[in-house]
PDB file of C-alpha atoms in Angstrom:
ATOM      1  CA  SER O   1       9.491  42.230  75.239  1.00 48.00           C
ATOM      2  CA  SER O   2      12.628  43.718  77.211  1.00 49.00           C
ATOM      3  CA  GLY O   3      13.575  39.954  78.093  1.00 51.00           C
ATOM      4  CA  ILE O   4      13.611  39.379  74.506  1.00 50.00           C
ATOM      5  CA  ASN O   5      15.411  42.723  73.633  1.00 48.00           C
ATOM      6  CA  ALA O   6      18.022  41.659  76.283  1.00 51.00           C
ATOM      7  CA  GLU O   7      18.363  38.371  74.830  1.00 58.00           C
ATOM      8  CA  TYR O   8      19.102  39.399  71.263  1.00 55.00           C
ATOM      9  CA  GLY O   9      21.089  42.675  72.899  1.00 65.00           C
ATOM     10  CA  ASP O  10      20.362  44.895  70.127  1.00 77.00           C
ATOM     11  CA  PRO O  11      16.479  46.345  69.669  1.00 79.00           C
ATOM     12  CA  SER O  12      17.034  46.647  65.723  1.00 90.00           C
ATOM     13  CA  THR O  13      18.454  43.048  65.398  1.00 89.00           C
ATOM     14  CA  TYR O  14      15.171  42.114  67.083  1.00 89.00           C
ATOM     15  CA  GLU O  15      12.945  43.992  64.637  1.00 91.00           C
ATOM     16  CA  MET O  16      15.355  42.422  62.016  1.00 92.00           C
ATOM     17  CA  ILE O  17      14.871  39.062  62.999  1.00 93.00           C
ATOM     18  CA  GLN O  18      10.990  39.727  63.174  1.00 93.00           C
ATOM     19  CA  LYS O  19      10.958  41.126  59.438  1.00 94.00           C
ATOM     20  CA  ILE O  20      13.023  38.043  58.123  1.00 95.00           C
ATOM     21  CA  GLN O  21      10.571  35.716  59.974  1.00 95.00           C
ATOM     22  CA  THR O  22       7.854  37.733  58.615  1.00 96.00           C
ATOM     23  CA  LEU O  23       9.503  37.454  55.209  1.00 95.00           C
ATOM     24  CA  GLN O  24      10.053  33.924  55.596  1.00 96.00           C
ATOM     25  CA  ARG O  25       6.270  33.417  56.378  1.00 96.00           C
ATOM     26  CA  ARG O  26       5.474  35.405  53.495  1.00 95.00           C
ATOM     27  CA  LEU O  27       7.892  33.719  51.204  1.00 95.00           C
ATOM     28  CA  ILE O  28       6.422  30.474  51.900  1.00 96.00           C
ATOM     29  CA  SER O  29       3.322  31.494  51.733  1.00 96.00           C
ATOM     30  CA  LYS O  30       4.241  32.741  48.064  1.00 95.00           C
ATOM     31  CA  THR O  31       5.561  29.970  47.315  1.00 96.00           C
ATOM     32  CA  GLU O  32       2.724  27.554  48.283  1.00 96.00           C
ATOM     33  CA  GLU O  33       0.916  29.832  46.053  1.00 96.00           C
ATOM     34  CA  VAL O  34       3.170  29.471  43.448  1.00 96.00           C
ATOM     35  CA  VAL O  35       3.088  25.845  43.728  1.00 96.00           C
ATOM     36  CA  SER O  36      -0.735  25.819  43.724  1.00 96.00           C
ATOM     37  CA  LYS O  37      -0.713  28.096  40.573  1.00 96.00           C
ATOM     38  CA  GLU O  38       1.917  25.920  38.829  1.00 96.00           C
ATOM     39  CA  MET O  39      -0.367  22.855  39.428  1.00 96.00           C
ATOM     40  CA  ALA O  40      -3.259  24.559  38.121  1.00 96.00           C
ATOM     41  CA  ILE O  41      -1.342  25.754  35.023  1.00 96.00           C
ATOM     42  CA  GLN O  42      -0.204  22.235  34.286  1.00 97.00           C
ATOM     43  CA  GLU O  43      -3.724  20.943  34.610  1.00 96.00           C
ATOM     44  CA  LYS O  44      -4.809  23.790  32.233  1.00 96.00           C
ATOM     45  CA  GLU O  45      -1.985  22.762  30.057  1.00 97.00           C
ATOM     46  CA  LYS O  46      -3.194  19.293  30.065  1.00 97.00           C
ATOM     47  CA  LEU O  47      -6.750  20.508  28.926  1.00 96.00           C
ATOM     48  CA  TYR O  48      -5.231  22.683  26.299  1.00 96.00           C
ATOM     49  CA  ILE O  49      -3.334  19.392  24.642  1.00 95.00           C
ATOM     50  CA  ASP O  50      -6.354  17.296  25.230  1.00 95.00           C
ATOM     51  CA  LEU O  51      -8.570  19.740  23.298  1.00 93.00           C
ATOM     52  CA  LYS O  52      -5.872  20.561  20.607  1.00 91.00           C
ATOM     53  CA  GLN O  53      -5.783  16.746  20.172  1.00 91.00           C
ATOM     54  CA  ILE O  54      -9.637  16.748  19.901  1.00 90.00           C
ATOM     55  CA  LEU O  55      -9.915  19.461  17.546  1.00 85.00           C
ATOM     56  CA  ALA O  56      -7.170  17.930  15.292  1.00 83.00           C
ATOM     57  CA  ARG O  57      -9.215  15.040  14.609  1.00 84.00           C
ATOM     58  CA  GLN O  58     -12.169  17.416  13.787  1.00 81.00           C
ATOM     59  CA  PRO O  59     -12.723  18.147  10.419  1.00 78.00           C
ATOM     60  CA  GLY O  60     -11.612  21.225   8.957  1.00 79.00           C
ATOM     61  CA  PRO O  61     -13.623  23.942   7.151  1.00 83.00           C
ATOM     62  CA  GLU O  62     -12.753  22.523   3.775  1.00 86.00           C
ATOM     63  CA  VAL O  63     -13.974  19.149   4.690  1.00 84.00           C
ATOM     64  CA  ALA O  64     -17.609  20.869   5.877  1.00 84.00           C
ATOM     65  CA  GLU O  65     -17.337  22.609   2.384  1.00 89.00           C
ATOM     66  CA  GLN O  66     -16.811  19.254   0.549  1.00 91.00           C
ATOM     67  CA  LEU O  67     -19.774  17.824   2.686  1.00 91.00           C
ATOM     68  CA  GLN O  68     -22.125  20.721   1.571  1.00 92.00           C
ATOM     69  CA  ILE O  69     -21.326  20.195  -1.519  1.00 94.00           C
ATOM     70  CA  TYR O  70     -21.921  16.748  -1.693  1.00 95.00           C
ATOM     71  CA  GLN O  71     -25.324  17.061   0.065  1.00 96.00           C
ATOM     72  CA  GLN O  72     -26.245  19.659  -2.638  1.00 96.00           C
ATOM     73  CA  SER O  73     -25.337  17.235  -5.455  1.00 96.00           C
ATOM     74  CA  LEU O  74     -26.664  14.480  -3.789  1.00 96.00           C
ATOM     75  CA  LYS O  75     -30.238  16.395  -3.750  1.00 97.00           C
ATOM     76  CA  GLU O  76     -29.740  17.410  -7.392  1.00 97.00           C
ATOM     77  CA  LYS O  77     -29.507  13.857  -8.172  1.00 97.00           C
ATOM     78  CA  THR O  78     -32.479  12.755  -6.395  1.00 97.00           C
ATOM     79  CA  LYS O  79     -34.326  15.366  -7.859  1.00 97.00           C
ATOM     80  CA  GLN O  80     -33.272  13.958 -11.228  1.00 96.00           C
ATOM     81  CA  MET O  81     -33.725  10.757 -10.194  1.00 97.00           C
ATOM     82  CA  LYS O  82     -37.413  11.165  -9.200  1.00 96.00           C
ATOM     83  CA  ALA O  83     -38.143  13.049 -12.598  1.00 96.00           C
ATOM     84  CA  MET O  84     -36.590  10.170 -14.507  1.00 96.00           C
ATOM     85  CA  SER O  85     -38.741   7.754 -12.597  1.00 96.00           C
ATOM     86  CA  SER O  86     -41.887   9.725 -13.118  1.00 96.00           C
ATOM     87  CA  GLU O  87     -40.796   9.917 -16.854  1.00 96.00           C
ATOM     88  CA  LEU O  88     -40.275   6.219 -16.789  1.00 96.00           C
ATOM     89  CA  ASN O  89     -43.549   5.254 -15.411  1.00 96.00           C
ATOM     90  CA  MET O  90     -45.045   7.510 -18.043  1.00 96.00           C
ATOM     91  CA  CYS O  91     -43.444   5.898 -20.436  1.00 96.00           C
ATOM     92  CA  GLU O  92     -44.165   2.416 -19.716  1.00 96.00           C
ATOM     93  CA  ALA O  93     -48.095   3.406 -19.050  1.00 96.00           C
ATOM     94  CA  GLN O  94     -47.830   4.575 -22.776  1.00 96.00           C
ATOM     95  CA  ASN O  95     -46.351   1.672 -23.617  1.00 96.00           C
ATOM     96  CA  ALA O  96     -49.199  -0.431 -22.198  1.00 96.00           C
ATOM     97  CA  GLU O  97     -51.313   1.706 -23.915  1.00 96.00           C
ATOM     98  CA  TYR O  98     -49.996   1.242 -27.366  1.00 96.00           C
ATOM     99  CA  ARG O  99     -49.801  -2.711 -26.743  1.00 97.00           C
ATOM    100  CA  TYR O 100     -53.583  -2.700 -25.784  1.00 97.00           C
ATOM    101  CA  GLU O 101     -54.028  -0.574 -29.066  1.00 96.00           C
ATOM    102  CA  ILE O 102     -51.834  -2.663 -31.186  1.00 96.00           C
ATOM    103  CA  GLU O 103     -53.913  -5.989 -29.880  1.00 96.00           C
ATOM    104  CA  THR O 104     -56.803  -4.102 -30.653  1.00 97.00           C
ATOM    105  CA  LEU O 105     -55.699  -3.416 -34.174  1.00 97.00           C
ATOM    106  CA  VAL O 106     -54.442  -6.994 -34.784  1.00 97.00           C
ATOM    107  CA  ARG O 107     -57.877  -8.202 -34.047  1.00 97.00           C
ATOM    108  CA  GLU O 108     -59.860  -6.055 -36.151  1.00 96.00           C
ATOM    109  CA  LEU O 109     -57.552  -6.803 -38.880  1.00 96.00           C
ATOM    110  CA  HIS O 110     -57.898 -10.628 -38.304  1.00 96.00           C
ATOM    111  CA  ASP O 111     -61.798  -9.699 -38.258  1.00 96.00           C
ATOM    112  CA  ALA O 112     -61.464  -7.641 -41.399  1.00 96.00           C
ATOM    113  CA  LYS O 113     -59.315 -10.781 -42.887  1.00 96.00           C
ATOM    114  CA  ASN O 114     -62.062 -13.290 -42.071  1.00 96.00           C
ATOM    115  CA  LYS O 115     -64.905 -11.405 -43.406  1.00 96.00           C
ATOM    116  CA  TYR O 116     -63.175 -10.700 -46.401  1.00 96.00           C
ATOM    117  CA  TYR O 117     -61.974 -14.209 -47.340  1.00 96.00           C
ATOM    118  CA  MET O 118     -65.688 -15.403 -46.199  1.00 96.00           C
ATOM    119  CA  GLN O 119     -67.172 -12.769 -48.593  1.00 96.00           C
ATOM    120  CA  LYS O 120     -64.468 -13.923 -51.527  1.00 95.00           C
ATOM    121  CA  ARG O 121     -65.583 -17.629 -50.622  1.00 95.00           C
ATOM    122  CA  LYS O 122     -69.379 -17.029 -51.211  1.00 94.00           C
ATOM    123  CA  GLU O 123     -68.596 -15.063 -54.173  1.00 94.00           C
ATOM    124  CA  ARG O 124     -66.642 -17.991 -55.818  1.00 93.00           C
ATOM    125  CA  ASN O 125     -68.793 -20.518 -54.762  1.00 93.00           C
ATOM    126  CA  LEU O 126     -71.695 -18.384 -56.313  1.00 92.00           C
ATOM    127  CA  LYS O 127     -69.913 -18.145 -59.802  1.00 91.00           C
ATOM    128  CA  GLU O 128     -69.133 -21.808 -59.578  1.00 90.00           C
ATOM    129  CA  ARG O 129     -72.540 -22.587 -59.059  1.00 89.00           C
ATOM    130  CA  GLU O 130     -73.400 -20.279 -61.954  1.00 88.00           C
ATOM    131  CA  ARG O 131     -70.906 -21.698 -64.243  1.00 87.00           C
ATOM    132  CA  HIS O 132     -72.299 -24.962 -63.487  1.00 85.00           C
ATOM    133  CA  MET O 133     -75.740 -24.089 -63.971  1.00 85.00           C
ATOM    134  CA  ALA O 134     -74.905 -22.882 -67.314  1.00 82.00           C
ATOM    135  CA  GLY O 135     -73.104 -25.874 -68.465  1.00 75.00           C
ATOM    136  CA  GLY O 136     -75.882 -27.917 -66.975  1.00 62.00           C
ATOM    137  CA  MET O 137     -73.780 -29.555 -64.352  1.00 58.00           C
ATOM    138  CA  ILE O 138     -74.417 -29.863 -60.372  1.00 55.00           C
ATOM    139  CA  PRO O 139     -72.197 -27.429 -58.648  1.00 52.00           C
ATOM    140  CA  PRO O 140     -69.694 -29.776 -56.390  1.00 55.00           C
ATOM    141  CA  LEU O 141     -70.371 -29.724 -52.772  1.00 55.00           C
ATOM    142  CA  ILE O 142     -66.896 -31.274 -51.681  1.00 53.00           C
ATOM    143  CA  SER O 143     -63.982 -28.554 -52.125  1.00 51.00           C
ATOM    144  CA  SER O 144     -61.635 -31.589 -53.286  1.00 49.00           C
ATOM    145  CA  GLN O 145     -63.902 -31.795 -56.281  1.00 48.00           C
ATOM    146  CA  ARG O 146     -62.850 -28.616 -57.533  1.00 50.00           C
ATOM    147  CA  GLN O 147     -61.182 -28.016 -61.005  1.00 52.00           C
ATOM    148  CA  GLU O 148     -57.425 -27.696 -60.869  1.00 50.00           C
ATOM    149  CA  SER O 149     -57.691 -24.591 -63.147  1.00 54.00           C
ATOM    150  CA  VAL O 150     -59.134 -22.452 -60.269  1.00 55.00           C
ATOM    151  CA  ASN O 151     -56.608 -20.602 -58.458  1.00 58.00           C
ATOM    152  CA  ARG O 152     -56.409 -21.279 -54.602  1.00 59.00           C
ATOM    153  CA  PHE O 153     -55.576 -18.162 -52.487  1.00 57.00           C
ATOM    154  CA  THR O 154     -54.637 -18.304 -48.649  1.00 59.00           C
ATOM    155  CA  GLY O 155     -53.677 -15.954 -45.650  1.00 59.00           C
ATOM    156  CA  GLY O 156     -52.102 -13.275 -47.637  1.00 62.00           C
ATOM    157  CA  GLY O 157     -53.964 -13.502 -50.822  1.00 61.00           C
ATOM    158  CA  PHE O 158     -51.201 -15.047 -52.616  1.00 59.00           C
ATOM    159  CA  ASN O 159     -51.721 -17.882 -55.135  1.00 61.00           C
ATOM    160  CA  LEU O 160     -50.573 -21.456 -54.145  1.00 58.00           C
ATOM    161  CA  LYS O 161     -50.257 -22.369 -57.658  1.00 59.00           C
ATOM    162  CA  GLN O 162     -47.062 -21.375 -59.273  1.00 57.00           C
ATOM    163  CA  ALA O 163     -47.848 -19.290 -62.239  1.00 55.00           C
ATOM    164  CA  GLN O 164     -47.232 -20.712 -65.741  1.00 56.00           C
ATOM    165  CA  LYS O 165     -44.550 -19.294 -67.740  1.00 54.00           C
ATOM    166  CA  ALA O 166     -45.610 -18.188 -71.164  1.00 48.00           C
TER     167      ALA O 166
END
């Protein structure tokens, strides 16, 4: 220690040099720390920028609110569509029922008309026979031998011969 002091001459100079070296070591250490921290800050800033860009691409709260409105609207429309679909099915079933009822009524009407015309034919044939019997004639068996004066009716009960105008 005295050899070093002799080299610098003054003990205070030695202490100052030691202090300077200690300060330089601390400065180097702190500088390394600063560089390390700056690198960490740069990494964090890069991460922050990346996250900021990701967030910028994400939909905002107004988009989420609009999406919620659309979803609610879709639920309501789906519910309406299901109700209308079931109503349509009921109408189709009722329509099929009405068609069947109409077919039944048409058959019944056709049967009633046939019965009516058969009854009329029987009555007409009976009257013709009675008239012929009263006149002493044999009733005609073939319909083409009918008298022209007898009115003929068909389908709707309308006279096929034109009425004579008086």
